[in-house]
mmCIF file of C-alpha atoms and ligand atoms in Angstrom:
data_model
loop_
_atom_site.group_PDB
_atom_site.id
_atom_site.type_symbol
_atom_site.label_atom_id
_atom_site.label_comp_id
_atom_site.label_asym_id
_atom_site.label_seq_id
_atom_site.Cartn_x
_atom_site.Cartn_y
_atom_site.Cartn_z
ATOM 1 C CA MET A 7 203.153 142.413 78.866
ATOM 2 C CA LYS A 8 200.766 139.545 78.190
ATOM 3 C CA ALA A 9 200.567 136.291 80.117
ATOM 4 C CA VAL A 10 198.289 133.251 79.978
ATOM 5 C CA ALA A 11 196.893 132.636 83.453
ATOM 6 C CA VAL A 12 194.227 130.778 85.406
ATOM 7 C CA THR A 13 192.326 131.651 88.565
ATOM 8 C CA PRO A 14 193.135 128.633 90.754
ATOM 9 C CA GLY A 15 190.030 127.053 92.212
ATOM 10 C CA THR A 16 187.824 128.155 89.298
ATOM 11 C CA PRO A 17 187.449 125.532 86.552
ATOM 12 C CA ASN A 18 188.119 126.650 82.977
ATOM 13 C CA SER A 19 189.377 130.079 83.984
ATOM 14 C CA VAL A 20 192.223 130.308 81.447
ATOM 15 C CA HIS A 21 192.576 133.924 80.310
ATOM 16 C CA LEU A 22 195.012 136.613 79.222
ATOM 17 C CA GLU A 23 196.433 138.658 82.076
ATOM 18 C CA GLU A 24 198.400 141.896 81.800
ATOM 19 C CA ILE A 25 201.504 141.688 84.021
ATOM 20 C CA ALA A 26 204.597 143.839 84.568
ATOM 21 C CA LYS A 27 207.754 143.109 82.583
ATOM 22 C CA PRO A 28 210.338 141.632 84.966
ATOM 23 C CA SER A 29 213.769 143.170 85.447
ATOM 24 C CA LEU A 30 217.227 141.901 86.401
ATOM 25 C CA ASP A 31 217.290 143.805 89.686
ATOM 26 C CA GLN A 32 214.519 141.552 91.039
ATOM 27 C CA ILE A 33 217.206 138.883 91.505
ATOM 28 C CA PRO A 34 219.803 139.667 94.210
ATOM 29 C CA ASP A 35 223.607 139.519 93.999
ATOM 30 C CA GLY A 36 223.852 140.183 90.270
ATOM 31 C CA LEU A 37 222.758 136.588 89.555
ATOM 32 C CA GLY A 38 219.669 137.371 87.479
ATOM 33 C CA VAL A 39 219.037 136.155 83.939
ATOM 34 C CA LEU A 40 216.366 137.905 81.873
ATOM 35 C CA VAL A 41 214.926 135.557 79.267
ATOM 36 C CA LYS A 42 212.832 136.421 76.226
ATOM 37 C CA VAL A 43 210.350 133.573 75.823
ATOM 38 C CA LEU A 44 210.306 132.052 72.331
ATOM 39 C CA LYS A 45 208.182 128.930 72.804
ATOM 40 C CA VAL A 46 206.290 127.223 75.610
ATOM 41 C CA GLY A 47 204.961 123.672 75.581
ATOM 42 C CA VAL A 48 201.816 122.632 77.429
ATOM 43 C CA ASP A 49 200.778 119.222 78.704
ATOM 44 C CA ALA A 50 198.155 117.402 80.788
ATOM 45 C CA THR A 51 199.331 119.304 83.870
ATOM 46 C CA ASP A 52 198.203 122.593 82.296
ATOM 47 C CA ARG A 53 194.890 121.008 81.349
ATOM 48 C CA GLU A 54 194.333 119.759 84.898
ATOM 49 C CA ILE A 55 195.323 123.119 86.390
ATOM 50 C CA ASN A 56 192.688 124.715 84.146
ATOM 51 C CA ASP A 57 190.253 122.061 85.398
ATOM 52 C CA ALA A 58 191.114 123.345 88.914
ATOM 53 C CA LEU A 59 192.258 119.872 90.024
ATOM 54 C CA TYR A 60 195.417 121.410 91.534
ATOM 55 C CA GLY A 61 197.649 124.474 91.232
ATOM 56 C CA ASN A 62 197.843 127.545 93.455
ATOM 57 C CA ALA A 63 198.616 131.205 92.850
ATOM 58 C CA PRO A 64 201.668 132.775 94.481
ATOM 59 C CA THR A 65 200.811 134.296 97.867
ATOM 60 C CA GLY A 66 199.117 137.653 97.366
ATOM 61 C CA ASP A 67 197.993 136.978 93.766
ATOM 62 C CA LYS A 68 194.634 135.751 92.484
ATOM 63 C CA HIS A 69 196.015 134.409 89.219
ATOM 64 C CA LEU A 70 198.658 131.853 88.328
ATOM 65 C CA VAL A 71 200.577 132.287 85.081
ATOM 66 C CA ILE A 72 200.771 128.765 83.641
ATOM 67 C CA GLY A 73 203.342 127.071 81.364
ATOM 68 C CA HIS A 74 206.339 125.132 82.688
ATOM 69 C CA GLU A 75 208.053 123.893 79.497
ATOM 70 C CA CYS A 76 209.966 126.858 78.206
ATOM 71 C CA PHE A 77 212.458 127.664 75.502
ATOM 72 C CA GLY A 78 213.856 131.161 75.248
ATOM 73 C CA ILE A 79 216.821 133.352 74.481
ATOM 74 C CA VAL A 80 218.851 135.257 77.058
ATOM 75 C CA GLU A 81 218.225 138.986 76.781
ATOM 76 C CA ALA A 82 220.408 140.274 79.631
ATOM 77 C CA VAL A 83 222.389 138.947 82.602
ATOM 78 C CA GLY A 84 223.460 140.313 86.010
ATOM 79 C CA GLU A 85 227.126 141.150 86.597
ATOM 80 C CA ASN A 86 227.882 137.892 88.444
ATOM 81 C CA VAL A 87 226.341 135.486 85.955
ATOM 82 C CA ARG A 88 228.937 133.137 84.462
ATOM 83 C CA ARG A 89 227.112 130.263 82.808
ATOM 84 C CA VAL A 90 225.000 132.010 80.166
ATOM 85 C CA LYS A 91 225.250 135.193 78.116
ATOM 86 C CA PRO A 92 222.883 137.274 75.994
ATOM 87 C CA GLY A 93 221.945 135.437 72.817
ATOM 88 C CA ASP A 94 222.189 131.916 74.337
ATOM 89 C CA TYR A 95 219.240 129.578 73.986
ATOM 90 C CA VAL A 96 217.984 128.378 77.329
ATOM 91 C CA THR A 97 215.334 126.471 79.183
ATOM 92 C CA ALA A 98 214.577 126.666 82.918
ATOM 93 C CA THR A 99 213.966 124.181 85.690
ATOM 94 C CA VAL A 100 210.489 124.092 87.235
ATOM 95 C CA ARG A 101 210.752 123.435 90.968
ATOM 96 C CA ARG A 102 212.137 126.031 93.349
ATOM 97 C CA PRO A 103 213.589 125.214 96.754
ATOM 98 C CA GLY A 104 211.593 124.754 99.924
ATOM 99 C CA GLY A 105 213.260 124.345 103.296
ATOM 100 C CA SER A 106 214.310 120.681 103.457
ATOM 101 C CA ILE A 107 217.860 119.414 103.367
ATOM 102 C CA TYR A 108 217.221 118.109 99.841
ATOM 103 C CA ASP A 109 216.322 121.620 98.702
ATOM 104 C CA MET A 110 219.473 123.010 100.257
ATOM 105 C CA ILE A 111 221.723 120.832 98.104
ATOM 106 C CA GLY A 112 220.040 121.733 94.809
ATOM 107 C CA THR A 113 217.783 118.659 94.667
ATOM 108 C CA ASN A 114 214.491 120.555 94.928
ATOM 109 C CA ASP A 115 212.908 117.764 92.897
ATOM 110 C CA MET A 116 213.405 115.582 96.001
ATOM 111 C CA THR A 117 211.964 117.964 98.578
ATOM 112 C CA SER A 118 210.616 116.181 101.643
ATOM 113 C CA GLU A 119 208.111 118.957 102.324
ATOM 114 C CA GLU A 120 204.446 118.483 101.445
ATOM 115 C CA GLU A 121 204.239 121.952 99.942
ATOM 116 C CA TYR A 122 206.314 122.425 96.819
ATOM 117 C CA TYR A 123 207.000 125.418 94.613
ATOM 118 C CA GLU A 124 206.802 124.898 90.868
ATOM 119 C CA ARG A 125 206.859 127.612 88.238
ATOM 120 C CA GLY A 126 203.618 127.537 86.284
ATOM 121 C CA ILE A 127 202.106 124.860 88.537
ATOM 122 C CA ASN A 128 202.147 125.647 92.225
ATOM 123 C CA LEU A 129 202.761 128.925 94.084
ATOM 124 C CA ARG A 130 205.104 130.392 91.434
ATOM 125 C CA HIS A 131 204.232 132.000 88.116
ATOM 126 C CA GLY A 132 205.140 130.139 84.934
ATOM 127 C CA TYR A 133 206.585 130.908 81.547
ATOM 128 C CA LEU A 134 203.570 131.476 79.261
ATOM 129 C CA THR A 135 204.397 135.141 78.954
ATOM 130 C CA GLU A 136 206.801 137.389 77.046
ATOM 131 C CA TYR A 137 209.769 137.619 79.455
ATOM 132 C CA PHE A 138 210.789 136.080 82.748
ATOM 133 C CA VAL A 139 213.668 136.535 85.118
ATOM 134 C CA ASP A 140 215.297 133.977 87.378
ATOM 135 C CA GLU A 141 218.525 133.081 89.119
ATOM 136 C CA GLU A 142 221.336 131.663 87.014
ATOM 137 C CA GLU A 143 221.085 128.449 89.068
ATOM 138 C CA TYR A 144 217.746 127.587 87.411
ATOM 139 C CA ILE A 145 218.618 128.482 83.833
ATOM 140 C CA VAL A 146 219.983 125.693 81.644
ATOM 141 C CA ARG A 147 221.718 126.368 78.357
ATOM 142 C CA VAL A 148 220.360 124.588 75.283
ATOM 143 C CA PRO A 149 222.867 123.918 72.484
ATOM 144 C CA GLN A 150 222.257 125.715 69.163
ATOM 145 C CA GLY A 151 222.034 122.325 67.488
ATOM 146 C CA LEU A 152 218.988 121.367 69.575
ATOM 147 C CA LYS A 153 217.052 124.559 68.850
ATOM 148 C CA HIS A 154 214.584 122.617 66.699
ATOM 149 C CA LEU A 155 213.642 120.460 69.731
ATOM 150 C CA HIS A 156 212.928 123.585 71.851
ATOM 151 C CA VAL A 157 210.101 122.753 74.308
ATOM 152 C CA LEU A 158 211.111 119.086 74.685
ATOM 153 C CA GLN A 159 213.871 119.961 77.183
ATOM 154 C CA GLU A 160 211.616 119.976 80.244
ATOM 155 C CA PRO A 161 209.706 116.738 79.542
ATOM 156 C CA MET A 162 213.050 115.170 78.626
ATOM 157 C CA SER A 163 214.442 116.177 82.019
ATOM 158 C CA CYS A 164 211.586 114.310 83.749
ATOM 159 C CA ALA A 165 212.196 111.211 81.618
ATOM 160 C CA ALA A 166 215.944 111.442 82.297
ATOM 161 C CA LYS A 167 215.303 111.620 86.034
ATOM 162 C CA ALA A 168 212.917 108.642 85.988
ATOM 163 C CA VAL A 169 215.449 106.392 84.251
ATOM 164 C CA HIS A 170 218.382 107.697 86.258
ATOM 165 C CA GLN A 171 216.502 107.053 89.510
ATOM 166 C CA ALA A 172 215.838 103.469 88.453
ATOM 167 C CA TYR A 173 219.526 102.871 87.779
ATOM 168 C CA GLU A 174 220.518 104.609 91.011
ATOM 169 C CA ALA A 175 218.113 102.436 92.987
ATOM 170 C CA GLN A 176 219.359 99.288 91.287
ATOM 171 C CA HIS A 177 222.784 99.754 92.837
ATOM 172 C CA ARG A 178 221.132 97.574 95.489
ATOM 173 C CA MET A 179 221.967 94.679 93.112
ATOM 174 C CA LYS A 180 225.655 93.820 92.811
ATOM 175 C CA VAL A 181 225.117 93.510 89.087
ATOM 176 C CA TRP A 182 222.114 94.728 87.176
ATOM 177 C CA ARG A 183 222.056 94.067 83.470
ATOM 178 C CA PRO A 184 218.532 94.961 82.362
ATOM 179 C CA GLN A 185 217.690 93.620 78.939
ATOM 180 C CA VAL A 186 213.984 94.088 78.370
ATOM 181 C CA ALA A 187 212.112 97.303 79.185
ATOM 182 C CA TYR A 188 208.460 98.178 78.788
ATOM 183 C CA VAL A 189 207.466 101.794 78.434
ATOM 184 C CA LEU A 190 203.772 102.273 79.061
ATOM 185 C CA GLY A 191 202.293 105.188 77.155
ATOM 186 C CA ALA A 192 203.507 106.857 73.973
ATOM 187 C CA GLY A 193 202.932 110.477 74.932
ATOM 188 C CA GLN A 194 205.928 112.780 75.180
ATOM 189 C CA ILE A 195 207.309 111.172 78.361
ATOM 190 C CA GLY A 196 206.833 107.646 76.995
ATOM 191 C CA LEU A 197 208.549 108.471 73.709
ATOM 192 C CA LEU A 198 211.458 110.312 75.325
ATOM 193 C CA THR A 199 211.892 107.451 77.810
ATOM 194 C CA THR A 200 211.939 105.059 74.859
ATOM 195 C CA LEU A 201 214.833 107.057 73.413
ATOM 196 C CA ILE A 202 216.799 107.083 76.685
ATOM 197 C CA LEU A 203 216.439 103.325 77.152
ATOM 198 C CA LYS A 204 217.409 102.600 73.545
ATOM 199 C CA LEU A 205 220.525 104.737 74.040
ATOM 200 C CA ARG A 206 221.306 102.517 77.055
ATOM 201 C CA GLY A 207 221.134 99.452 74.850
ATOM 202 C CA LEU A 208 217.882 97.894 76.062
ATOM 203 C CA GLU A 209 215.318 96.008 74.036
ATOM 204 C CA VAL A 210 212.402 98.429 74.388
ATOM 205 C CA TYR A 211 208.685 97.762 73.948
ATOM 206 C CA THR A 212 206.508 100.858 74.007
ATOM 207 C CA LEU A 213 202.886 100.056 74.721
ATOM 208 C CA ALA A 214 199.967 102.315 73.862
ATOM 209 C CA ARG A 215 196.339 101.901 72.877
ATOM 210 C CA GLY A 216 196.352 103.159 69.277
ATOM 211 C CA GLU A 217 196.403 100.626 66.479
ATOM 212 C CA THR A 218 199.057 100.876 63.788
ATOM 213 C CA PRO A 219 199.780 102.680 61.597
ATOM 214 C CA ASN A 220 199.949 105.879 63.608
ATOM 215 C CA LEU A 221 202.434 108.660 64.338
ATOM 216 C CA LYS A 222 203.447 107.380 67.786
ATOM 217 C CA ALA A 223 204.211 103.958 66.324
ATOM 218 C CA ASP A 224 206.275 105.627 63.568
ATOM 219 C CA ILE A 225 208.307 107.524 66.145
ATOM 220 C CA VAL A 226 208.849 104.377 68.223
ATOM 221 C CA SER A 227 210.062 102.418 65.202
ATOM 222 C CA GLY A 228 212.197 105.401 64.154
ATOM 223 C CA LEU A 229 213.926 104.935 67.520
ATOM 224 C CA GLU A 230 214.420 101.233 66.729
ATOM 225 C CA ALA A 231 212.081 100.188 69.533
ATOM 226 C CA SER A 232 208.937 98.052 69.194
ATOM 227 C CA TYR A 233 205.507 99.625 69.335
ATOM 228 C CA VAL A 234 202.789 97.399 70.783
ATOM 229 C CA SER A 235 199.126 98.319 70.517
ATOM 230 C CA THR A 236 197.399 97.097 73.674
ATOM 231 C CA ARG A 237 194.197 96.804 71.640
ATOM 232 C CA GLN A 238 195.930 94.018 69.726
ATOM 233 C CA THR A 239 198.270 92.559 72.353
ATOM 234 C CA SER A 240 197.773 92.789 76.117
ATOM 235 C CA MET A 241 200.693 93.231 78.511
ATOM 236 C CA GLY A 242 200.212 89.644 79.645
ATOM 237 C CA GLU A 243 200.389 88.335 76.076
ATOM 238 C CA LEU A 244 203.495 90.385 75.381
ATOM 239 C CA VAL A 245 205.238 88.895 78.419
ATOM 240 C CA LYS A 246 204.749 85.439 76.880
ATOM 241 C CA VAL A 247 206.802 86.611 73.901
ATOM 242 C CA THR A 248 209.490 88.770 75.537
ATOM 243 C CA GLY A 249 209.755 87.302 79.037
ATOM 244 C CA LYS A 250 209.088 89.520 82.051
ATOM 245 C CA PRO A 251 210.701 92.950 81.722
ATOM 246 C CA ASP A 252 213.527 94.057 84.003
ATOM 247 C CA LEU A 253 212.338 97.641 83.920
ATOM 248 C CA ILE A 254 208.909 99.151 83.406
ATOM 249 C CA VAL A 255 208.340 102.884 83.148
ATOM 250 C CA ASP A 256 204.703 103.891 83.365
ATOM 251 C CA ALA A 257 203.836 107.162 81.665
ATOM 252 C CA THR A 258 200.185 106.537 80.859
ATOM 253 C CA GLY A 259 198.481 108.769 83.415
ATOM 254 C CA SER A 260 196.270 105.767 84.231
ATOM 255 C CA SER A 261 196.597 104.454 87.778
ATOM 256 C CA GLN A 262 194.937 101.240 86.630
ATOM 257 C CA LEU A 263 197.734 100.527 84.141
ATOM 258 C CA ALA A 264 200.339 101.601 86.685
ATOM 259 C CA PHE A 265 199.054 98.921 89.072
ATOM 260 C CA GLU A 266 198.558 96.378 86.298
ATOM 261 C CA SER A 267 202.204 96.745 85.311
ATOM 262 C CA MET A 268 203.282 95.522 88.753
ATOM 263 C CA GLN A 269 201.949 92.080 87.865
ATOM 264 C CA HIS A 270 204.319 91.701 84.929
ATOM 265 C CA LEU A 271 207.672 92.815 86.337
ATOM 266 C CA GLY A 272 210.582 90.352 86.356
ATOM 267 C CA HIS A 273 212.636 89.309 89.392
ATOM 268 C CA ASN A 274 214.930 92.020 90.823
ATOM 269 C CA GLY A 275 213.253 94.480 88.496
ATOM 270 C CA VAL A 276 211.985 97.976 89.005
ATOM 271 C CA VAL A 277 208.755 99.715 88.033
ATOM 272 C CA VAL A 278 208.890 103.483 87.824
ATOM 273 C CA TRP A 279 205.665 105.461 88.029
ATOM 274 C CA THR A 280 205.711 108.916 86.450
ATOM 275 C CA GLY A 281 201.997 109.540 85.826
ATOM 276 C CA ILE A 282 200.305 112.403 87.665
ATOM 277 C CA THR A 283 196.788 111.127 88.337
ATOM 278 C CA GLY A 284 194.805 114.141 89.485
ATOM 279 C CA GLY A 285 191.461 112.288 89.653
ATOM 280 C CA ASP A 286 189.984 110.057 92.355
ATOM 281 C CA LYS A 287 189.609 106.731 90.588
ATOM 282 C CA THR A 288 189.423 103.586 92.745
ATOM 283 C CA ILE A 289 190.047 100.093 91.375
ATOM 284 C CA GLU A 290 190.330 96.570 92.719
ATOM 285 C CA VAL A 291 193.741 94.939 92.391
ATOM 286 C CA PRO A 292 194.944 91.374 93.103
ATOM 287 C CA SER A 293 196.784 92.632 96.159
ATOM 288 C CA ASP A 294 197.808 89.250 97.618
ATOM 289 C CA SER A 295 199.337 88.180 94.357
ATOM 290 C CA ILE A 296 201.208 91.466 93.804
ATOM 291 C CA ASN A 297 202.417 91.493 97.397
ATOM 292 C CA LEU A 298 203.647 87.898 97.102
ATOM 293 C CA GLN A 299 205.407 88.446 93.782
ATOM 294 C CA PHE A 300 207.090 91.621 94.960
ATOM 295 C CA VAL A 301 208.437 89.923 98.051
ATOM 296 C CA LEU A 302 209.487 86.656 96.405
ATOM 297 C CA GLY A 303 211.094 88.507 93.487
ATOM 298 C CA ASN A 304 212.844 91.312 95.409
ATOM 299 C CA LYS A 305 211.068 93.833 93.202
ATOM 300 C CA LEU A 306 211.003 97.571 93.550
ATOM 301 C CA LEU A 307 208.341 100.212 92.917
ATOM 302 C CA LEU A 308 209.632 103.750 92.504
ATOM 303 C CA GLY A 309 207.838 107.072 92.049
ATOM 304 C CA SER A 310 209.569 109.872 90.144
ATOM 305 C CA VAL A 311 208.536 113.492 89.695
ATOM 306 C CA ASN A 312 210.109 116.641 88.314
ATOM 307 C CA ALA A 313 213.840 117.069 87.632
ATOM 308 C CA ASN A 314 216.772 119.137 88.832
ATOM 309 C CA ARG A 315 219.390 120.818 86.674
ATOM 310 C CA ASN A 316 221.535 117.672 86.519
ATOM 311 C CA HIS A 317 218.614 115.840 84.915
ATOM 312 C CA PHE A 318 218.122 118.694 82.439
ATOM 313 C CA GLU A 319 221.778 118.361 81.487
ATOM 314 C CA MET A 320 221.484 114.560 81.184
ATOM 315 C CA GLY A 321 218.395 115.009 79.044
ATOM 316 C CA ILE A 322 220.142 117.477 76.763
ATOM 317 C CA ARG A 323 223.053 115.080 76.264
ATOM 318 C CA ASP A 324 220.648 112.265 75.357
ATOM 319 C CA LEU A 325 218.692 114.484 72.975
ATOM 320 C CA ALA A 326 221.977 115.364 71.275
ATOM 321 C CA LEU A 327 222.983 111.699 71.058
ATOM 322 C CA GLY A 328 219.459 110.824 69.924
ATOM 323 C CA GLU A 329 219.788 113.274 67.047
ATOM 324 C CA MET A 330 223.010 111.535 65.966
ATOM 325 C CA MET A 331 221.508 108.040 66.228
ATOM 326 C CA TYR A 332 218.028 108.711 64.909
ATOM 327 C CA PRO A 333 218.198 111.958 62.922
ATOM 328 C CA GLY A 334 214.888 113.719 62.338
ATOM 329 C CA VAL A 335 212.791 111.388 64.504
ATOM 330 C CA LEU A 336 212.375 113.407 67.710
ATOM 331 C CA GLU A 337 211.030 116.533 66.043
ATOM 332 C CA LYS A 338 208.017 114.501 64.919
ATOM 333 C CA ILE A 339 206.806 114.725 68.532
ATOM 334 C CA LEU A 340 206.259 118.483 68.080
ATOM 335 C CA THR A 341 202.906 118.167 66.341
ATOM 336 C CA ASN A 342 200.721 121.180 67.172
ATOM 337 C CA PRO A 343 202.066 124.747 67.167
ATOM 338 C CA VAL A 344 199.767 127.584 68.170
ATOM 339 C CA ASP A 345 200.749 131.085 67.100
ATOM 340 C CA GLY A 346 200.924 133.730 69.810
ATOM 341 C CA LEU A 347 199.742 134.057 73.400
ATOM 342 C CA ASP A 348 196.475 135.568 72.100
ATOM 343 C CA ASN A 349 195.514 132.124 70.819
ATOM 344 C CA TYR A 350 195.405 130.590 74.296
ATOM 345 C CA LYS A 351 191.856 129.317 73.734
ATOM 346 C CA GLU A 352 192.981 127.287 70.756
ATOM 347 C CA MET A 353 195.904 125.997 72.840
ATOM 348 C CA MET A 354 193.508 124.737 75.538
ATOM 349 C CA ARG A 355 191.094 123.349 72.957
ATOM 350 C CA LEU A 356 193.854 121.250 71.392
ATOM 351 C CA LEU A 357 194.912 120.014 74.840
ATOM 352 C CA VAL A 358 191.386 119.036 75.824
ATOM 353 C CA GLU A 359 189.796 117.848 72.604
ATOM 354 C CA ASP A 360 192.393 116.778 70.080
ATOM 355 C CA LYS A 361 193.398 113.238 70.928
ATOM 356 C CA ASP A 362 195.906 113.250 68.058
ATOM 357 C CA ALA A 363 197.740 116.313 69.362
ATOM 358 C CA LEU A 364 200.898 114.659 70.665
ATOM 359 C CA LYS A 365 202.549 117.928 71.636
ATOM 360 C CA VAL A 366 200.881 121.337 71.790
ATOM 361 C CA PHE A 367 203.168 124.359 72.077
ATOM 362 C CA VAL A 368 202.855 128.107 71.690
ATOM 363 C CA ASN A 369 205.104 130.131 69.413
ATOM 364 C CA VAL A 370 205.321 133.135 71.726
ATOM 365 C CA ALA A 371 207.827 135.259 69.800
ATOM 366 C CA SER A 372 210.512 135.042 67.180
ATOM 367 C CA GLU A 373 214.093 136.007 68.053
HETATM 368 C C1 BGC B 426 205.913 118.737 85.236
HETATM 369 C C2 BGC B 426 206.870 118.500 86.383
HETATM 370 C C3 BGC B 426 206.142 118.669 87.686
HETATM 371 C C4 BGC B 426 204.916 117.769 87.718
HETATM 372 C C5 BGC B 426 204.111 117.881 89.010
HETATM 373 C C6 BGC B 426 204.709 117.862 85.363
HETATM 374 O O1 BGC B 426 203.828 118.146 84.320
HETATM 375 O O2 BGC B 426 206.526 118.531 83.979
HETATM 376 O O3 BGC B 426 207.969 119.393 86.292
HETATM 377 O O4 BGC B 426 206.980 118.387 88.775
HETATM 378 O O5 BGC B 426 204.076 118.068 86.616
HETATM 379 O O6 BGC B 426 203.577 119.144 89.222
HETATM 380 ZN ZN1 ZN B 427 204.854 118.767 82.538
#
């Protein structure tokens, strides 16, 4: 069967690879789930893997099958599988366990080991192919009613984790009643985070460069949040209007903005960084001032990556609630379909060149 792969270490090596169809007996103890891939989303991670900034092939292979945002339908299950059955729509988690205590309790997203295993990203093949098999533990059922939001499940899980982590960490306060949140970036993670925070009742400002009108601004206002173009209003100017935010989630992919946001956080607040900055940019920051404000204001900076199955389930619940609150808004994120694995060059071109492509995904197969 066909798969879209790269040769790690070689820039722009994306190609079609012929690989063997997986089978249920590859997973021990009757716990295998064979999934027919219907759609796979791609994001900046896939672009940077193709740029050879990171990503490694599984031991013994020269290629890495990419794609970590999958939506598929269960084709067959092993005799001990209880949670899904043939015909169910599913997605799959990305990180697989290493050897730390965090991996042993199902929180692979929190591994304390330097080396991590991620399907489609590092040391494990991904989902941009026709079928894959995995253990039931890593397969998450997607409700029928969310079928139209297909590849958003994985990015939503990362957004769900980021927000959940912030709230978990804020148990350090005896009461924490955040009112104002800034979301930096209106890509998929920024928009999905906007939804989650609106569902939690916050006043949400989503900041991005583009001037209005534009699609991202439409989606933000569809979610009853406020879109702010940083070309028109800087973060500092916005603070004068809203007061300092209690929570900032950075999803810009710009380390400069991630650091800048630290200067605007309110007392007892938390900044969550989610951007994966694969480059080597160096900037000057007002370090004394940030240091002072963080200490005097008991502020917290938190990094968040990946998601475990609990976060996938949280994300699915919020997508379902989001559809009730703001019907028809979320599907506007799914802007750029590409038909078939054969069109992988067009997929990469959209990722690299098309600045208006909010979400690129491949229609791999129909049911
Ligand atoms: C993926 C995460 C992953 C991270 C780091 C993101 O694009 O969505 O699942 O942990 O990259 O590799
Ligand atoms: Zn991703």
